[in-house]
Coordinates of C-alpha atoms and ligand atoms in Angstrom, one line a residue:
X1274 CA -72.3 7.4 4.7
X1275 CA -73.9 5.0 2.3
X1276 CA -75.5 2.2 4.2
X1277 CA -75.0 -1.5 3.3
X1278 CA -76.8 -4.7 3.2
X1279 CA -74.8 -7.9 3.5
X1280 CA -76.2 -11.1 2.4
X1281 CA -74.7 -14.8 2.9
X1282 CA -75.4 -17.7 1.3
X1283 CA -73.6 -21.5 2.5
X1284 CA -75.1 -23.6 0.0
X1285 CA -74.0 -26.8 -1.4
X1286 CA -70.7 -26.5 -3.5
X1287 CA -69.7 -22.7 -2.2
X1288 CA -70.5 -19.4 0.9
X1289 CA -71.1 -16.7 -0.8
X1290 CA -71.4 -13.0 0.5
X1291 CA -72.7 -10.1 -1.6
X1292 CA -72.6 -6.6 -0.4
X1293 CA -75.6 -4.2 -1.6
X1294 CA -75.9 -0.2 -1.5
X1295 CA -80.0 -0.3 -1.8
X1296 CA -80.2 3.4 -1.8
X1297 CA -77.5 3.2 -5.2
X1298 CA -79.4 0.3 -6.2
X1299 CA -75.9 -1.6 -6.9
X1300 CA -74.6 -4.4 -5.9
X1301 CA -70.9 -3.4 -4.7
X1302 CA -69.5 -6.6 -4.2
X1303 CA -69.2 -10.1 -4.6
X1304 CA -66.6 -13.0 -2.8
X1305 CA -67.3 -16.8 -3.0
X1306 CA -65.3 -20.0 -1.0
X1307 CA -65.7 -22.7 -2.9
X1308 CA -65.9 -25.5 -0.3
X1309 CA -63.2 -28.0 -2.3
X1310 CA -60.5 -25.6 -3.5
X1311 CA -60.7 -22.9 -0.9
X1312 CA -61.6 -25.4 2.5
X1313 CA -59.3 -28.9 1.4
X1314 CA -59.3 -30.8 4.6
X1315 CA -62.3 -31.2 5.1
X1316 CA -62.1 -33.2 1.6
X1317 CA -65.1 -32.6 0.4
X1318 CA -66.3 -33.0 -3.5
X1319 CA -69.1 -30.6 -4.8
X1320 CA -69.2 -29.6 -1.4
X1321 CA -70.1 -32.8 0.1
X1322 CA -68.5 -35.8 2.3
X1323 CA -68.3 -39.0 0.0
X1324 CA -69.7 -42.0 1.4
X1325 CA -69.5 -45.4 -0.7
X1326 CA -73.4 -45.4 0.6
X1327 CA -75.3 -43.4 -2.8
X1328 CA -77.6 -42.7 -0.5
X1329 CA -76.0 -41.1 2.3
X1330 CA -75.0 -38.1 2.2
X1331 CA -73.8 -35.4 4.8
X1332 CA -71.3 -32.5 5.4
X1333 CA -69.5 -31.4 8.3
X1334 CA -71.0 -28.2 10.1
X1335 CA -67.6 -27.0 11.3
X1336 CA -66.6 -26.0 7.3
X1337 CA -69.1 -23.7 6.9
X1338 CA -67.8 -21.9 9.8
X1339 CA -64.7 -21.3 8.5
X1340 CA -65.6 -20.6 5.2
X1341 CA -67.7 -18.0 7.2
X1342 CA -64.4 -16.9 8.7
X1343 CA -62.4 -17.2 5.5
X1344 CA -64.9 -15.2 3.6
X1345 CA -64.9 -12.4 6.1
X1346 CA -61.4 -12.2 6.3
X1347 CA -61.2 -12.0 2.4
X1348 CA -64.1 -9.5 2.8
X1349 CA -62.2 -7.0 5.2
X1350 CA -58.7 -7.0 3.4
X1351 CA -60.0 -6.6 0.0
X1352 CA -62.5 -4.2 0.7
X1353 CA -62.1 -2.8 4.6
X1354 CA -65.9 -1.2 4.8
X1355 CA -67.1 -4.0 7.3
X1356 CA -68.2 -0.9 9.3
X1357 CA -70.6 0.0 7.0
X1358 CA -72.6 -3.0 7.3
X1359 CA -76.1 -1.8 8.8
X1360 CA -77.5 -5.1 8.2
X1361 CA -76.7 -8.8 7.5
X1362 CA -79.2 -11.8 6.7
X1363 CA -78.8 -15.2 5.4
X1364 CA -79.2 -18.2 3.1
X1365 CA -79.0 -22.0 3.9
X1366 CA -79.2 -25.2 1.4
X1367 CA -82.5 -26.7 2.8
X1368 CA -83.3 -28.9 5.0
X1369 CA -79.8 -30.4 6.1
X1370 CA -79.3 -30.8 10.3
X1371 CA -76.7 -30.0 13.2
X1372 CA -76.7 -31.1 16.6
X1373 CA -75.3 -29.3 19.5
X1374 CA -75.5 -30.3 23.0
X1375 CA -76.3 -28.2 26.2
X1376 CA -72.9 -26.2 26.0
X1377 CA -72.8 -24.9 22.7
X1378 CA -75.4 -21.7 23.7
X1379 CA -72.6 -20.6 26.5
X1380 CA -69.2 -20.9 24.0
X1381 CA -71.0 -19.6 21.6
X1382 CA -71.6 -16.2 23.6
X1383 CA -67.6 -16.4 25.2
X1384 CA -66.0 -16.7 22.1
X1385 CA -62.3 -16.4 22.1
X1386 CA -60.8 -14.0 19.4
X1387 CA -57.8 -15.6 19.0
X1388 CA -59.5 -19.1 18.3
X1389 CA -60.5 -20.5 15.2
X1390 CA -65.0 -21.0 16.1
X1391 CA -65.1 -24.0 14.4
X1392 CA -62.2 -24.7 17.2
X1393 CA -63.9 -23.8 19.8
X1394 CA -67.4 -25.4 19.0
X1395 CA -66.2 -28.7 17.8
X1396 CA -67.0 -30.0 21.2
X1397 CA -70.3 -28.8 21.0
X1398 CA -71.6 -31.0 18.3
X1399 CA -73.7 -34.2 19.0
X1400 CA -73.2 -35.9 15.8
X1401 CA -70.1 -35.0 14.2
X1402 CA -71.7 -34.1 10.4
X1403 CA -74.9 -33.0 9.4
X1404 CA -77.1 -34.7 6.9
X1405 CA -78.4 -32.2 4.0
X1406 CA -80.9 -32.0 1.5
X1407 CA -78.8 -35.3 -1.0
X1408 CA -79.7 -37.3 1.6
X1409 CA -82.0 -40.1 1.0
X1410 CA -81.8 -42.3 3.3
X1411 CA -84.1 -42.6 5.7
X1412 CA -87.5 -44.2 3.6
X1413 CA -88.4 -46.2 6.9
X1414 CA -88.7 -43.1 8.7
X1415 CA -91.1 -41.2 6.1
X1416 CA -93.3 -44.0 6.1
X1417 CA -93.2 -44.3 10.3
X1418 CA -94.2 -40.7 10.0
X1419 CA -96.5 -40.8 7.4
X1420 CA -98.4 -43.7 9.0
X1421 CA -98.6 -41.8 12.5
X1422 CA -99.8 -39.0 10.9
X1423 CA -102.4 -40.5 9.5
X1424 CA -100.6 -41.7 6.1
X1425 CA -100.0 -39.1 2.8
X1426 CA -102.6 -37.0 2.4
X1427 CA -102.7 -36.0 6.2
X1428 CA -99.2 -35.4 6.2
X1429 CA -99.3 -32.9 3.1
X1430 CA -102.6 -31.4 4.7
X1431 CA -100.3 -31.2 8.1
X1432 CA -96.8 -30.0 7.1
X1433 CA -97.7 -29.0 3.0
X1434 CA -95.2 -31.5 2.0
X1435 CA -95.3 -35.6 2.0
X1436 CA -92.5 -37.2 4.0
X1437 CA -89.3 -36.5 1.9
X1438 CA -86.0 -38.3 2.9
X1439 CA -84.3 -35.6 3.1
X1440 CA -86.4 -33.6 5.3
X1441 CA -85.4 -32.7 8.5
X1442 CA -88.4 -34.8 10.9
X1443 CA -87.9 -37.5 9.3
X1444 CA -83.6 -37.3 9.5
X1445 CA -83.9 -36.5 13.1
X1446 CA -85.9 -39.6 13.7
X1447 CA -83.0 -42.0 12.1
X1448 CA -80.2 -40.3 14.4
X1449 CA -83.0 -40.8 17.5
X1450 CA -83.1 -45.0 16.2
X1451 CA -79.4 -45.0 15.4
X1452 CA -77.9 -43.3 18.4
X1453 CA -80.7 -42.7 21.0
X1454 CA -77.7 -41.9 23.3
X1455 CA -76.4 -38.4 21.5
X1456 CA -80.1 -37.8 21.1
X1457 CA -80.9 -37.6 24.2
X1458 CA -77.2 -35.7 24.6
X1459 CA -78.6 -33.1 21.8
X1460 CA -80.0 -29.6 23.4
X1461 CA -80.6 -27.7 19.9
X1462 CA -81.4 -29.1 16.7
X1463 CA -80.3 -25.9 14.2
X1464 CA -81.2 -26.6 10.5
X1465 CA -78.1 -24.3 8.1
X1466 CA -79.5 -21.2 8.4
X1467 CA -80.9 -20.9 12.0
X1468 CA -76.9 -22.5 13.1
X1469 CA -75.1 -20.3 10.7
X1470 CA -77.5 -17.3 12.3
X1471 CA -76.5 -18.1 15.6
X1472 CA -72.7 -18.0 14.5
X1473 CA -73.4 -14.3 13.4
X1474 CA -74.9 -13.6 16.1
X1475 CA -73.4 -15.6 19.2
X1476 CA -76.7 -17.1 20.4
X1477 CA -79.1 -19.9 19.5
X1478 CA -81.4 -18.4 16.9
X1479 CA -84.8 -19.2 15.7
X1480 CA -86.1 -20.5 12.4
X1481 CA -87.5 -18.4 10.0
X1482 CA -90.9 -19.9 8.5
X1483 CA -89.5 -20.5 5.0
X1484 CA -87.3 -23.1 6.2
X1485 CA -89.1 -24.5 8.7
X1486 CA -92.1 -25.5 6.1
X1487 CA -89.2 -28.1 4.8
X1488 CA -88.8 -29.6 8.4
X1489 CA -92.3 -32.3 8.3
X1490 CA -92.7 -30.8 11.6
X1491 CA -94.3 -26.8 11.3
X1492 CA -98.0 -27.0 10.6
X1493 CA -98.3 -25.1 7.4
X1494 CA -101.7 -23.2 8.0
X1495 CA -100.3 -22.3 11.7
X1496 CA -96.5 -21.8 11.3
X1497 CA -96.0 -23.2 14.2
X1498 CA -94.4 -26.5 15.4
X1499 CA -96.9 -29.3 15.0
X1500 CA -97.7 -31.5 17.9
X1501 CA -99.0 -34.4 16.0
X1502 CA -95.8 -34.2 14.0
X1503 CA -93.0 -33.5 16.5
X1504 CA -94.2 -36.8 18.7
X1505 CA -94.6 -39.0 15.8
X1506 CA -90.8 -37.9 15.2
X1507 CA -89.0 -38.6 17.8
X1508 CA -89.2 -37.5 21.9
X1509 CA -88.6 -34.7 23.7
X1510 CA -88.0 -33.0 20.2
X1511 CA -90.1 -29.7 20.6
X1512 CA -87.3 -28.5 23.2
X1513 CA -84.8 -29.4 21.2
X1514 CA -85.9 -27.3 18.6
X1515 CA -85.4 -23.3 18.2
X1516 CA -88.7 -20.8 18.0
X1517 CA -89.9 -20.6 14.7
X1518 CA -90.5 -16.7 13.7
X1519 CA -91.1 -14.8 10.8
X1520 CA -88.4 -14.5 8.3
X1521 CA -88.3 -10.0 8.9
X1522 CA -87.5 -11.2 12.3
X1523 CA -84.3 -9.1 14.1
X1524 CA -82.7 -11.8 15.7
X1525 CA -79.9 -9.6 17.5
X1526 CA -76.8 -7.3 17.1
X1527 CA -73.4 -9.5 15.6
X1528 CA -71.3 -11.4 18.4
X1529 CA -68.8 -9.2 19.4
X1530 CA -66.6 -12.1 18.2
X1531 CA -66.6 -10.7 14.4
X1532 CA -67.0 -7.0 15.9
X1533 CA -63.2 -7.6 17.2
X1534 CA -61.7 -9.9 14.9
X1535 CA -63.2 -7.4 11.1
X1536 CA -64.0 -4.6 12.0
X1537 CA -67.8 -5.2 11.9
X1538 CA -69.8 -2.4 13.8
X1539 CA -71.1 -3.4 16.9
X1540 CA -74.5 -2.2 16.1
X1541 CA -74.8 -4.4 12.7
X1542 CA -78.2 -6.0 12.8
X1543 CA -78.4 -9.4 12.2
X1544 CA -82.3 -10.9 10.4
X1545 CA -83.4 -14.6 10.5
X1546 CA -82.0 -16.5 7.9
X1547 CA -84.3 -18.7 5.5
X1548 CA -83.5 -21.3 2.7
X1549 CA -81.8 -21.2 -0.2
X1550 CA -84.9 -20.8 -2.3
X1551 CA -87.1 -19.0 -0.5
X1552 CA -84.1 -16.1 -0.8
X1553 CA -83.7 -17.2 -4.3
X1554 CA -87.9 -16.5 -4.3
X1555 CA -86.7 -12.9 -3.3
X1556 CA -83.4 -12.2 -5.3
X1557 CA -84.9 -12.8 -8.3
X1558 CA -87.9 -10.3 -7.4
X1559 CA -91.0 -12.7 -7.4
X1560 CA -94.0 -10.7 -5.9
X1561 CA -97.0 -12.2 -6.6
X1562 CA -99.1 -15.1 -7.7
X1563 CA -97.8 -15.9 -11.2
X1564 CA -94.4 -15.2 -11.1
X1565 CA -91.9 -18.2 -11.6
X1566 CA -88.2 -19.1 -11.5
X1567 CA -86.1 -21.8 -12.1
X1568 CA -82.8 -22.7 -10.3
X1569 CA -79.9 -24.9 -11.9
X1570 CA -77.5 -24.8 -9.3
X1571 CA -76.4 -28.2 -7.4
X1572 CA -79.9 -28.7 -7.3
X1573 CA -82.7 -27.7 -9.4
X1574 CA -85.7 -26.4 -8.3
X1575 CA -88.8 -24.6 -10.2
X1576 CA -91.0 -22.3 -7.6
X1577 CA -93.5 -19.7 -7.5
X1578 CA -95.0 -17.3 -4.9
X1579 CA -98.6 -18.3 -3.8
X1580 CA -101.1 -16.2 -1.6
X1581 CA -102.7 -19.5 -0.1
X1582 CA -101.1 -22.9 1.1
X1583 CA -102.8 -24.5 -2.1
X1584 CA -102.2 -28.4 -1.5
X1585 CA -100.9 -31.1 -4.3
X1586 CA -102.1 -34.6 -3.5
X1587 CA -100.2 -36.3 -6.7
X1588 CA -96.6 -35.3 -6.9
X1589 CA -94.0 -34.7 -5.2
X1590 CA -94.3 -31.2 -4.6
X1591 CA -93.6 -28.8 -1.6
X1592 CA -95.0 -25.6 0.2
X1593 CA -93.1 -23.1 2.2
X1594 CA -93.5 -20.2 3.3
X1595 CA -91.9 -17.7 1.7
X1596 CA -90.4 -14.3 3.2
X1597 CA -92.7 -11.6 2.5
X1598 CA -95.3 -14.4 5.3
X1599 CA -97.3 -15.7 2.1
X1600 CA -96.5 -18.6 0.4
X1601 CA -94.7 -20.7 -2.3
X1602 CA -95.1 -24.1 -4.2
X1603 CA -91.4 -25.6 -5.0
X1604 CA -90.2 -29.2 -6.7
X1605 CA -86.7 -30.0 -6.7
X1606 CA -84.0 -31.9 -8.8
X1607 CA -81.2 -33.6 -7.2
X1608 CA -80.4 -35.2 -10.8
X1609 CA -79.2 -31.1 -11.4
X1610 CA -75.7 -29.5 -12.1
X1611 CA -73.9 -32.3 -10.3
X1612 CA -75.7 -35.0 -13.3
X1613 CA -75.1 -32.5 -16.2
X1614 CA -71.6 -31.8 -15.1
X1615 CA -71.2 -36.3 -15.4
X1616 CA -72.1 -35.7 -19.1
X1617 CA -69.9 -32.7 -19.9
X1618 CA -66.8 -34.7 -18.2
X1619 CA -67.8 -38.4 -20.1
X1620 CA -66.8 -36.3 -23.0
X1621 CA -63.9 -33.7 -21.7
X1622 CA -65.7 -31.0 -22.4
X1623 CA -65.8 -27.5 -21.6
X1624 CA -68.9 -26.0 -20.9
X1625 CA -68.3 -23.5 -24.3
X1626 CA -68.5 -26.8 -25.8
X1627 CA -71.5 -28.6 -24.1
X1628 CA -73.4 -25.2 -25.4
X1629 CA -71.8 -25.8 -29.3
X1630 CA -73.6 -28.9 -29.3
X1631 CA -76.9 -27.9 -28.2
X1632 CA -76.6 -25.5 -30.5
X1633 CA -75.2 -28.0 -33.1
X1634 CA -77.8 -30.5 -32.1
X1635 CA -82.0 -30.3 -33.0
X1636 CA -84.7 -29.5 -31.1
X1637 CA -86.3 -33.1 -30.7
X1638 CA -82.6 -35.3 -30.4
X1639 CA -84.0 -37.4 -33.3
X1640 CA -86.2 -39.2 -30.6
X1641 CA -83.1 -39.8 -28.3
X1642 CA -84.9 -40.2 -24.7
X1643 CA -83.1 -40.1 -21.4
X1644 CA -84.1 -40.3 -18.0
X1645 CA -81.1 -39.0 -15.9
X1646 CA -80.8 -40.5 -12.7
X1647 CA -77.6 -40.5 -12.2
X1648 CA -78.1 -40.0 -8.8
X1649 CA -81.1 -41.2 -6.9
X1650 CA -83.9 -38.7 -8.2
X1651 CA -87.2 -36.9 -5.5
X1652 CA -88.9 -36.0 -8.8
X1653 CA -90.6 -38.7 -9.4
X1654 CA -89.1 -40.8 -6.4
X1655 CA -85.9 -43.1 -7.6
X1656 CA -84.7 -44.1 -4.8
X1657 CA -81.8 -46.4 -6.8
X1658 CA -79.8 -44.7 -9.0
X1659 CA -80.0 -45.7 -13.3
X1660 CA -79.6 -43.6 -16.1
X1661 CA -82.0 -44.8 -18.9
X1662 CA -81.7 -44.3 -22.8
X1663 CA -84.3 -44.9 -25.7
X1664 CA -82.8 -44.7 -28.7
X1665 CA -78.9 -43.9 -28.3
X1666 CA -76.0 -45.3 -26.2
X1667 CA -74.4 -44.0 -23.7
X1668 CA -70.8 -43.4 -26.6
X1669 CA -73.1 -40.7 -28.0
X1670 CA -71.9 -38.0 -27.3
X1671 CA -74.3 -35.4 -29.1
X1672 CA -77.2 -37.4 -27.9
X1673 CA -76.4 -37.4 -24.6
X1674 CA -75.2 -33.8 -23.8
X1675 CA -78.8 -32.7 -26.0
X1676 CA -80.7 -35.4 -23.9
X1677 CA -79.7 -34.7 -20.9
X1678 CA -81.1 -31.0 -21.1
X1679 CA -84.0 -31.9 -22.9
X1680 CA -84.9 -34.1 -20.2
X1681 CA -84.6 -32.2 -17.5
X1682 CA -87.3 -29.8 -18.7
X1683 CA -89.4 -31.9 -19.8
X1684 CA -89.5 -33.4 -15.9
X1685 CA -90.0 -29.8 -14.3
X1686 CA -92.6 -29.2 -17.2
X1687 CA -94.8 -32.4 -16.6
X1688 CA -94.0 -32.1 -12.5
X1689 CA -95.2 -28.1 -12.0
X1690 CA -98.0 -29.2 -13.7
X1691 CA -99.9 -29.3 -11.4
X1692 CA -99.7 -25.4 -10.0
X1693 CA -102.9 -24.4 -12.4
X1694 CA -100.8 -21.0 -13.2
X1695 CA -99.0 -21.4 -16.4
X1696 CA -95.7 -19.7 -15.9
X1697 CA -96.0 -16.4 -18.3
X1698 CA -92.2 -15.3 -17.3
X1699 CA -89.6 -17.8 -15.6
X1700 CA -86.9 -16.3 -14.4
X1701 CA -83.6 -17.9 -14.1
X1702 CA -80.7 -18.7 -11.6
X1703 CA -78.0 -20.7 -10.1
X1704 CA -74.7 -21.8 -11.3
X1705 CA -76.2 -23.4 -14.6
X1706 CA -78.6 -19.8 -15.6
X1707 CA -74.9 -18.5 -16.4
X1708 CA -75.5 -20.9 -19.6
X1709 CA -77.8 -19.1 -22.5
X1710 CA -78.4 -22.1 -24.7
X1711 CA -79.2 -24.4 -21.5
X1712 CA -81.7 -21.3 -21.0
X1713 CA -83.1 -21.6 -24.8
X1714 CA -84.7 -25.2 -24.7
X1715 CA -85.8 -24.7 -21.0
X1716 CA -87.5 -21.9 -22.7
X1717 CA -88.8 -23.7 -25.5
X1718 CA -90.0 -27.1 -23.7
X1719 CA -91.7 -24.5 -21.2
X1720 CA -92.8 -22.2 -24.5
X1721 CA -92.4 -19.7 -22.1
X1722 CA -89.3 -16.2 -21.9
X1723 CA -87.1 -17.0 -19.2
X1724 CA -84.9 -13.4 -17.6
X1725 CA -81.5 -14.3 -17.9
X1726 CA -79.7 -12.2 -14.9
X1727 CA -76.3 -10.7 -15.1
X1728 CA -75.6 -12.3 -11.2
X1729 CA -76.6 -15.9 -10.9
X1730 CA -76.5 -15.6 -7.3
X1731 CA -80.2 -14.7 -6.2
X1732 CA -80.0 -16.5 -2.8
X1733 CA -77.5 -14.4 -1.6
X1734 CA -79.4 -11.3 -4.0
X1735 CA -83.1 -12.3 -1.9
X1736 CA -80.4 -11.9 1.4
X1737 CA -78.9 -8.4 1.3
X1738 CA -82.2 -7.0 0.6
X1739 CA -84.2 -8.9 2.7
X1740 CA -81.7 -7.7 5.3
X1741 CA -82.2 -3.7 3.7
X1742 CA -85.8 -4.0 4.0
X1743 CA -85.6 -5.8 7.5
X1744 CA -83.5 -3.0 8.5
X1745 CA -85.8 0.6 6.3
X1746 CA -88.5 -1.4 7.7
X1747 CA -87.2 -0.8 11.3
X1748 CA -85.2 2.7 10.7
X1749 CA -87.1 4.2 8.3
X1750 CA -90.2 3.5 7.4
X1751 CA -91.8 0.0 6.4
X1752 CA -92.0 0.1 2.0
X1753 CA -93.6 -2.9 1.1
X1754 CA -92.8 -6.0 -0.8
X1755 CA -94.3 -5.1 -3.6
X1756 CA -91.8 -2.7 -4.6
X1757 CA -88.6 -2.8 -2.6
X1758 CA -85.3 -4.1 -4.9
X1759 CA -87.2 -4.3 -8.2
X1760 CA -85.4 -1.6 -9.2
X1761 CA -81.8 -3.2 -8.1
X1762 CA -83.2 -6.3 -9.8
X1763 CA -83.8 -4.7 -13.1
X1764 CA -80.4 -3.3 -13.2
X1765 CA -79.0 -6.8 -12.9
X1766 CA -81.5 -8.3 -16.2
X1767 CA -79.1 -9.0 -18.8
X1768 CA -81.7 -10.5 -21.5
X1769 CA -84.8 -11.9 -22.6
X1770 CA -84.6 -15.5 -24.1
X1771 CA -87.9 -15.8 -26.0
X1772 CA -89.1 -19.4 -27.4
X1773 CA -88.6 -20.2 -30.6
X1774 CA -92.1 -21.4 -31.5
X1775 CA -91.5 -24.2 -33.6
X1776 CA -90.8 -26.3 -31.4
X1777 CA -94.4 -26.3 -29.8
X1778 CA -96.1 -28.3 -31.2
X1779 CA -92.6 -31.0 -31.0
X1780 CA -92.2 -30.2 -27.7
X1781 CA -96.2 -30.4 -26.5
X1782 CA -95.7 -34.2 -27.8
X1783 CA -92.2 -34.9 -26.5
X1784 CA -94.0 -34.0 -23.1
X1785 CA -96.4 -36.7 -23.4
X1786 CA -93.9 -39.2 -24.8
X1787 CA -91.4 -38.7 -21.8
X1788 CA -94.0 -39.4 -19.5
X1789 CA -94.7 -42.7 -21.1
X1790 CA -91.1 -43.0 -20.3
X1791 CA -91.7 -42.4 -17.2
X1792 CA -94.0 -44.3 -16.7
X1793 CA -93.1 -47.8 -18.5
X1794 CA -89.8 -47.3 -16.3
X1795 CA -91.3 -46.6 -12.9
X1796 CA -94.8 -48.2 -12.8
X1797 CA -94.3 -50.8 -15.2
X1798 CA -96.7 -49.4 -17.9
X1799 CA -96.3 -50.3 -21.7
X1800 CA -93.7 -50.0 -23.3
X1801 CA -94.0 -46.5 -25.8
X1802 CA -91.8 -47.7 -28.5
X1803 CA -94.2 -47.5 -31.2
X1804 CA -95.2 -43.6 -30.0
X1805 CA -91.6 -43.0 -30.2
X1806 CA -90.6 -44.6 -34.1
X1807 CA -94.2 -42.1 -34.6
X1808 CA -92.3 -38.7 -33.2
X1809 CA -88.9 -39.8 -34.7
X1810 CA -91.1 -40.2 -38.2
X1811 CA -93.5 -37.1 -37.7
X1812 CA -90.5 -34.5 -37.0
X1813 CA -87.2 -36.1 -38.4
Ligands
ADP1205 P1 -74.8 -24.2 -5.4 O1 -75.4 -22.7 -4.8 O2 -75.7 -25.2 -5.2 O3 -73.8 -25.1 -4.0 P2 -74.3 -22.7 -7.5 O4 -75.8 -22.4 -8.0 O5 -73.2 -22.1 -7.5 O6 -74.4 -24.0 -6.6 O7 -73.7 -23.8 -8.8 C1 -72.7 -24.7 -9.1 C2 -72.7 -25.3 -10.3 O8 -72.9 -25.0 -11.3 C3 -72.0 -25.8 -11.1 O9 -71.8 -27.1 -10.4 C4 -71.6 -26.1 -12.3 O10 -72.1 -27.3 -13.1 C5 -72.5 -25.1 -13.1 N1 -72.4 -24.1 -14.1 C6 -71.5 -23.5 -13.6 N2 -70.9 -22.5 -14.7 C7 -71.5 -23.4 -15.9 C8 -72.3 -23.0 -17.4 N3 -71.6 -22.2 -18.2 N4 -73.1 -24.0 -17.9 C9 -73.6 -25.0 -17.2 N5 -73.5 -25.2 -16.0 C10 -73.0 -24.1 -15.1
XUL1206 C1 -85.0 -27.3 -1.8 C2 -83.6 -28.7 -2.0 C3 -82.9 -27.9 -2.3 C4 -82.0 -27.3 -1.2 C5 -80.3 -26.6 -1.7 O1 -85.9 -28.3 -1.3 O2 -83.4 -29.5 -1.3 O3 -83.0 -27.3 -2.9 O4 -82.3 -26.2 -0.9 O5 -80.2 -25.9 -2.4

């Protein structure tokens, strides 16, 4: 009987389940639950609860559980092979936190199959909604924690990142300060990843080193909770946090609830979940230093493998644990897909029409420069959204379409410079990686070949591969990560998009120009208009 492995990805806009047959190097099926359309009772837009304050971005964690049950229902009805699944792991949008009372663990262990899990757990939440990675409402808490830890450099040395508004520690501190009574009633604080792992395994689950690093609470060297960071965040916090574990840890078997309701085998093992970016690193086959990927999902991220926690003290960068046991570096943009969608919707375009404009317009966009902060931005830090346009206006359809794509990759090129290793190839993943014309511009700006895949969901694939590896390591023989999953990933490669060398010099100059505009707007440096005119005279 073929052995199957399930990877789940609880991301910002959807929950995906991908089943693989590792020995046959095959993706067997993929199912997606789209929160907005499949679970309308939660009233989300792009997966989030709309708040009139754009810095506050929350989600209802019960929605993720309903999505899981709906996904299993569909997989069972459509394919009926859930019994053959040997191991499951998963991926969660990073940084988001779920707050639970003392009844949570008992309720999970004693679920009634006739009632939905979300109904049984709703009284276990001490915070009705969960702040997610898009929330940027914790600047005071970031400052307080950073100060207590001895400033920016000290904070980076301890936790691998400066304090960031979306990171779990500042979010927990804000909850403690605003609702000390409910904070005191909280007995467990989970990440999205460990919360979903606990639902699956029917008991409180640990946090892995990949996702734990995105909290400003884990010591990046020892990979344990850091006492100083915990004390700087909130009282009695350590007792509320699940233990930290290596990403390959088998945390138990599947909860009897899913065996009874969806016919999983009771022997199905559950592997610790991780964050979506660490899972994607596995899913696109990054295995050694110098391998890089861009993920163009709701967020845009740029990340790569590191052997040691090489720290950056200048930029808005992060060091996370990688699921292989070493490290990964990452930068994250909030103005990713939803910013591209804003332009697409403004001009009432389909993605096909959007792409056709990218093909029609020239590299350099006639010197039109956009700083696309439709939402508060992480890299560079911009808390008050505003879109800046130089040399064009918001009615200019062609200028805006090309402007946003060039802006996004110029910024990524500039702000990834601190990673001394330049990319040799870049693996592309996430919803917008389906768009060849966007990837061509990325290849030209980075002057690096970009690999395009058939399946854009590398987080779910990475989770499925992690599940398979822990199963084989435990039951068959140890296979190093160096080779693991690479043959399957190879079958998914669709195309290598090569950079156009003719655009090299233009984009080198445009990157310098773009940086000047960032400094002009954000650091009040000189207006670079004369450089823009020179750029136009040189290339157009
Ligand atoms: P997440 O995992 O963060 O929930 P996805 O990786 O599923 O998000 O990406 C979803 C996004 O992909 C959508 O918001 C949409 O803007 C984008 N997308 C889908 N198809 C295309 C396309 N052809 N061109 C550009 N963007 C696309
Ligand atoms: C990474 C980050 C986002 C989320 C959502 O630091 O905040 O990429 O993981 O995908």
